[in-house]
Amino acid sequence: MLKSVKVRDYMTTDLVTFSPETDLFRAIDTLIEHRISGAPVVDGEGHLLGLLSESDCLKGILSGSYFEEAGGRVESVMTVVVETIDADADIIKAGEHFIQKHRRRLPVMDEGLLVGQISRRDILRAVKAYNHHGAPK
């Protein structure tokens, strides 16, 4: 019955997020401090605008240093085409997406707003919980 488990049941809701106006070096400090490889970029109402990854930061720094203008704002380097998953999607769908698309995590949306993030580790927690509660082994 693992298919009846929803993404919302295992997603992380305490997210580090950035605004598009966040200074790039401040964002890098935050990623390092929290030991994360990326974070969603949202507007004041919680609408997902993009994602900022370590790779985006490196590209921004390297491009900026070439022109002797390292830095800038998150909006100038963030990824704007973002794959997401609905909070009511089943956990199996999320797991299949991770395998097929080689993703580590997906922003979780509910009625157009960012409400969390689901990762491969969260899927493993769901499977483990399912197996510890009487599922065939």
Coordinates of N, CA and C in Angstrom, one line a residue:
M1 N 0.8 -1.2 0.0 CA 0.0 0.0 0.0 C 0.8 1.3 0.0
L2 N 2.1 1.2 -0.3 CA 3.0 2.3 -0.4 C 2.5 3.4 -1.4
K3 N 1.8 2.9 -2.4 CA 1.3 3.9 -3.4 C 0.3 4.9 -2.8
S4 N -0.3 4.6 -1.7 CA -1.3 5.5 -1.1 C -0.6 6.6 -0.2
V5 N 0.7 6.5 -0.1 CA 1.4 7.4 0.7 C 1.7 8.6 -0.2
K6 N 1.4 9.8 0.3 CA 1.5 11.0 -0.5 C 2.9 11.7 -0.2
V7 N 3.3 12.5 -1.2 CA 4.5 13.3 -1.1 C 4.5 14.1 0.2
R8 N 3.3 14.8 0.4 CA 3.2 15.7 1.6 C 3.5 15.0 2.9
D9 N 3.3 13.6 2.9 CA 3.5 12.9 4.2 C 5.0 12.8 4.5
Y10 N 5.9 12.9 3.6 CA 7.3 12.8 3.8 C 8.2 13.9 3.4
M11 N 7.6 15.0 2.8 CA 8.4 16.1 2.3 C 9.0 16.9 3.5
T12 N 10.0 17.6 3.2 CA 10.6 18.5 4.2 C 9.9 19.9 4.0
T13 N 9.5 20.5 5.1 CA 8.8 21.8 5.0 C 9.6 23.0 5.5
D14 N 10.7 22.7 6.3 CA 11.5 23.7 6.8 C 12.6 24.0 5.8
L15 N 12.3 24.8 4.8 CA 13.3 25.0 3.7 C 14.1 26.4 3.9
V16 N 15.3 26.3 3.4 CA 16.0 27.5 3.2 C 15.6 28.0 1.8
T17 N 15.2 29.3 1.7 CA 14.8 29.9 0.5 C 15.5 31.2 0.3
F18 N 15.5 31.6 -1.0 CA 16.1 32.9 -1.3 C 15.1 33.8 -2.1
S19 N 15.2 35.1 -2.0 CA 14.5 36.0 -2.8 C 15.3 36.2 -4.1
P20 N 14.8 36.7 -5.2 CA 15.6 37.0 -6.3 C 16.6 38.1 -6.1
E21 N 16.3 39.0 -5.1 CA 17.2 40.1 -4.9 C 18.3 39.8 -3.9
T22 N 18.4 38.5 -3.4 CA 19.4 38.2 -2.5 C 20.8 38.3 -3.2
D23 N 21.8 38.9 -2.4 CA 23.1 39.0 -2.9 C 23.7 37.6 -3.1
L24 N 24.4 37.4 -4.3 CA 24.9 36.0 -4.6 C 25.8 35.5 -3.5
F25 N 26.8 36.4 -3.0 CA 27.7 35.9 -2.0 C 27.0 35.6 -0.7
R26 N 26.0 36.3 -0.4 CA 25.2 36.0 0.8 C 24.5 34.6 0.7
A27 N 24.0 34.4 -0.5 CA 23.4 33.1 -0.8 C 24.4 31.9 -0.7
I28 N 25.6 32.2 -1.2 CA 26.6 31.1 -1.1 C 27.0 30.9 0.3
D29 N 27.1 31.9 1.1 CA 27.3 31.7 2.6 C 26.2 30.9 3.2
T30 N 25.0 31.1 2.8 CA 23.9 30.4 3.4 C 23.9 28.9 3.0
L31 N 24.2 28.6 1.7 CA 24.3 27.2 1.2 C 25.4 26.5 2.0
I32 N 26.6 27.2 2.2 CA 27.7 26.6 2.9 C 27.3 26.3 4.4
E33 N 26.7 27.4 5.0 CA 26.3 27.3 6.4 C 25.4 26.1 6.7
H34 N 24.4 26.0 5.8 CA 23.4 24.9 6.0 C 23.7 23.6 5.4
R35 N 24.9 23.5 4.8 CA 25.4 22.3 4.1 C 24.4 21.7 3.1
I36 N 23.9 22.6 2.3 CA 22.9 22.2 1.2 C 23.5 22.6 -0.1
S37 N 23.0 21.9 -1.2 CA 23.6 22.1 -2.5 C 22.7 23.1 -3.3
G38 N 21.6 23.5 -2.8 CA 20.8 24.4 -3.5 C 19.5 24.7 -2.7
A39 N 18.8 25.7 -3.2 CA 17.6 26.2 -2.5 C 16.6 26.9 -3.5
P40 N 15.3 26.8 -3.2 CA 14.3 27.5 -4.0 C 14.5 29.0 -3.9
V41 N 14.1 29.6 -5.0 CA 14.0 31.1 -5.0 C 12.5 31.4 -5.2
V42 N 12.0 32.2 -4.2 CA 10.5 32.5 -4.1 C 10.3 34.0 -4.0
D43 N 9.1 34.4 -4.4 CA 8.7 35.8 -4.2 C 8.0 35.9 -2.9
G44 N 7.6 37.1 -2.5 CA 7.0 37.4 -1.2 C 5.8 36.6 -0.9
E45 N 5.1 36.1 -1.9 CA 3.9 35.3 -1.6 C 4.1 33.8 -1.6
G46 N 5.4 33.4 -1.8 CA 5.7 32.0 -1.8 C 5.6 31.3 -3.2
H47 N 5.5 32.0 -4.2 CA 5.5 31.5 -5.6 C 6.9 31.1 -6.0
L48 N 7.1 29.9 -6.5 CA 8.4 29.5 -6.9 C 8.8 30.2 -8.2
L49 N 10.0 30.8 -8.1 CA 10.5 31.6 -9.3 C 11.7 30.8 -9.9
G50 N 12.4 30.0 -9.2 CA 13.5 29.3 -9.7 C 14.2 28.5 -8.6
L51 N 15.4 28.0 -8.9 CA 16.2 27.3 -8.0 C 17.7 27.9 -8.1
L52 N 18.3 28.0 -7.0 CA 19.7 28.3 -7.0 C 20.5 27.2 -6.5
S53 N 21.5 26.7 -7.4 CA 22.3 25.5 -7.0 C 23.7 26.0 -6.9
E54 N 24.5 25.1 -6.4 CA 26.0 25.3 -6.3 C 26.5 25.6 -7.7
S55 N 26.0 24.8 -8.6 CA 26.5 25.0 -10.0 C 26.2 26.4 -10.6
D56 N 24.9 26.8 -10.3 CA 24.6 28.2 -10.7 C 25.5 29.2 -10.1
C57 N 25.8 29.0 -8.8 CA 26.7 30.0 -8.1 C 28.1 30.0 -8.7
L58 N 28.6 28.8 -9.0 CA 29.9 28.7 -9.7 C 29.9 29.4 -11.0
K59 N 28.9 29.2 -11.8 CA 28.8 29.8 -13.1 C 28.8 31.3 -13.0
G60 N 28.0 31.8 -12.0 CA 27.9 33.2 -11.8 C 29.3 33.8 -11.4
I61 N 30.0 33.2 -10.5 CA 31.3 33.7 -10.0 C 32.3 33.6 -11.1
L62 N 32.3 32.5 -11.9 CA 33.3 32.4 -12.9 C 33.0 33.4 -14.1
S63 N 31.8 33.5 -14.4 CA 31.4 34.5 -15.5 C 31.7 35.9 -15.0
G64 N 31.4 36.2 -13.8 CA 31.6 37.5 -13.2 C 33.1 37.8 -13.1
S65 N 33.9 36.8 -12.8 CA 35.4 37.1 -12.6 C 36.0 37.3 -14.0
Y66 N 35.5 36.7 -15.0 CA 36.0 36.9 -16.3 C 35.8 38.4 -16.7
F67 N 34.7 39.0 -16.3 CA 34.4 40.4 -16.6 C 34.8 41.3 -15.5
E68 N 35.5 40.7 -14.5 CA 35.9 41.5 -13.3 C 34.7 42.1 -12.5
E69 N 33.6 41.4 -12.5 CA 32.4 41.9 -11.8 C 31.7 40.7 -11.1
A70 N 32.5 40.0 -10.3 CA 32.0 38.8 -9.6 C 30.9 39.3 -8.6
G71 N 29.9 38.5 -8.4 CA 28.8 38.9 -7.5 C 27.5 39.1 -8.2
G72 N 26.7 40.0 -7.7 CA 25.4 40.2 -8.3 C 24.3 39.6 -7.4
R73 N 23.1 39.4 -8.1 CA 22.0 39.0 -7.3 C 21.6 37.6 -7.8
V74 N 20.9 36.8 -6.9 CA 20.5 35.5 -7.2 C 19.7 35.4 -8.5
E75 N 18.8 36.3 -8.8 CA 18.0 36.3 -10.0 C 18.9 36.2 -11.3
S76 N 20.1 36.7 -11.2 CA 20.9 36.7 -12.5 C 21.6 35.4 -12.8
V77 N 21.5 34.4 -11.8 CA 22.2 33.2 -12.1 C 21.3 31.9 -11.8
M78 N 20.1 32.1 -11.2 CA 19.3 31.0 -10.8 C 18.7 30.3 -12.1
T79 N 18.4 29.0 -11.9 CA 17.7 28.3 -12.9 C 16.2 28.6 -12.8
V80 N 15.6 28.9 -14.0 CA 14.2 29.3 -13.9 C 13.3 28.3 -14.4
V81 N 13.8 27.3 -15.2 CA 12.9 26.2 -15.6 C 13.1 25.1 -14.5
V82 N 12.1 24.9 -13.7 CA 12.2 24.0 -12.6 C 11.1 22.9 -12.6
E83 N 11.6 21.6 -12.5 CA 10.7 20.5 -12.4 C 10.1 20.5 -10.9
T84 N 8.8 20.3 -10.8 CA 8.2 20.2 -9.5 C 7.3 19.0 -9.4
I85 N 6.8 18.7 -8.2 CA 5.8 17.7 -8.0 C 4.7 18.2 -7.1
D86 N 3.5 17.7 -7.3 CA 2.4 18.1 -6.5 C 2.4 17.4 -5.1
A87 N 2.0 18.1 -4.1 CA 2.0 17.6 -2.7 C 1.2 16.3 -2.6
D88 N 0.1 16.2 -3.4 CA -0.7 15.0 -3.4 C -0.3 13.8 -4.3
A89 N 0.8 14.0 -4.9 CA 1.3 12.9 -5.8 C 1.7 11.7 -4.9
D90 N 1.7 10.5 -5.4 CA 2.1 9.4 -4.6 C 3.6 9.3 -4.6
I91 N 4.1 8.7 -3.5 CA 5.5 8.6 -3.2 C 6.2 7.8 -4.3
I92 N 5.5 6.8 -4.9 CA 6.1 6.0 -5.9 C 6.4 6.9 -7.2
K93 N 5.5 7.8 -7.5 CA 5.7 8.7 -8.6 C 7.0 9.5 -8.4
A94 N 7.1 10.0 -7.2 CA 8.3 10.8 -6.9 C 9.6 9.9 -7.1
G95 N 9.6 8.7 -6.6 CA 10.7 7.9 -6.7 C 11.0 7.5 -8.1
E96 N 10.0 7.3 -8.9 CA 10.2 7.0 -10.4 C 10.8 8.2 -11.1
H97 N 10.4 9.4 -10.7 CA 10.9 10.6 -11.3 C 12.4 10.8 -11.0
F98 N 12.8 10.5 -9.8 CA 14.2 10.6 -9.4 C 15.0 9.6 -10.2
I99 N 14.5 8.5 -10.4 CA 15.3 7.5 -11.2 C 15.4 7.9 -12.6
Q100 N 14.3 8.2 -13.2 CA 14.2 8.5 -14.7 C 15.0 9.8 -15.0
K101 N 14.9 10.8 -14.2 CA 15.4 12.1 -14.5 C 16.7 12.4 -13.8
H102 N 17.2 11.5 -13.0 CA 18.5 11.6 -12.3 C 18.5 12.9 -11.4
R103 N 17.4 13.1 -10.7 CA 17.2 14.2 -9.8 C 17.5 13.7 -8.3
R104 N 17.9 14.7 -7.5 CA 18.1 14.3 -6.1 C 16.9 14.8 -5.2
R105 N 16.3 15.9 -5.7 CA 15.2 16.5 -4.9 C 14.2 17.2 -5.9
L106 N 13.0 17.4 -5.4 CA 12.0 18.2 -6.2 C 11.3 19.2 -5.3
P107 N 11.1 20.4 -5.7 CA 10.2 21.3 -5.0 C 8.8 20.7 -5.0
V108 N 8.0 20.8 -3.9 CA 6.7 20.3 -3.8 C 5.7 21.5 -3.8
M109 N 4.7 21.4 -4.7 CA 3.8 22.5 -4.9 C 2.4 22.1 -4.4
D110 N 1.6 23.1 -3.9 CA 0.2 22.9 -3.6 C -0.5 24.2 -4.0
E111 N -1.4 24.1 -4.9 CA -2.2 25.2 -5.4 C -1.3 26.4 -5.8
G112 N -0.2 26.1 -6.5 CA 0.7 27.1 -7.1 C 1.7 27.7 -6.1
L113 N 1.7 27.2 -4.9 CA 2.7 27.7 -3.9 C 3.7 26.6 -3.5
L114 N 4.9 27.0 -3.2 CA 5.9 26.1 -2.7 C 5.6 25.7 -1.3
V115 N 5.4 24.4 -1.0 CA 5.1 24.0 0.4 C 6.1 23.1 1.0
G116 N 7.1 22.7 0.2 CA 8.1 21.8 0.7 C 9.1 21.3 -0.4
Q117 N 9.8 20.3 0.0 CA 10.7 19.6 -0.9 C 10.8 18.2 -0.6
I118 N 10.8 17.3 -1.6 CA 11.0 15.9 -1.4 C 12.3 15.4 -2.0
S119 N 13.0 14.6 -1.3 CA 14.3 14.1 -1.8 C 14.3 12.6 -1.9
R120 N 15.4 12.1 -2.5 CA 15.5 10.6 -2.5 C 15.6 10.0 -1.1
R121 N 16.2 10.7 -0.2 CA 16.3 10.2 1.2 C 14.9 10.2 1.8
D122 N 14.0 11.1 1.5 CA 12.7 11.1 2.0 C 11.9 9.9 1.5
I123 N 12.1 9.5 0.3 CA 11.5 8.3 -0.3 C 12.0 7.1 0.4
L124 N 13.3 7.0 0.7 CA 13.8 5.9 1.5 C 13.2 5.8 2.9
R125 N 13.0 6.9 3.5 CA 12.4 7.0 4.8 C 10.9 6.4 4.7
A126 N 10.2 6.8 3.7 CA 8.9 6.3 3.5 C 8.9 4.8 3.3
V127 N 9.8 4.2 2.5 CA 9.8 2.8 2.3 C 10.2 2.1 3.6
K128 N 11.2 2.6 4.3 CA 11.6 2.0 5.6 C 10.4 2.0 6.6
A129 N 9.7 3.1 6.7 CA 8.5 3.2 7.6 C 7.5 2.2 7.2
Y130 N 7.2 2.0 5.9 CA 6.3 1.1 5.4 C 6.7 -0.3 5.8
N131 N 7.9 -0.7 5.6 CA 8.4 -2.0 5.9 C 8.4 -2.3 7.4
H132 N 8.6 -1.3 8.2 CA 8.6 -1.6 9.7 C 7.2 -1.7 10.2
H133 N 6.2 -1.4 9.4 CA 4.8 -1.5 9.9 C 4.0 -2.6 9.3
G134 N 4.6 -3.8 9.2 CA 3.9 -5.0 8.8 C 3.8 -5.3 7.3
A135 N 4.6 -4.6 6.5 CA 4.6 -4.9 5.1 C 5.4 -6.2 4.9
P136 N 5.1 -7.0 3.8 CA 5.9 -8.2 3.5 C 7.3 -7.8 3.3
K137 N 8.2 -8.6 3.9 CA 9.6 -8.4 3.7 C 10.3 -9.4 2.8

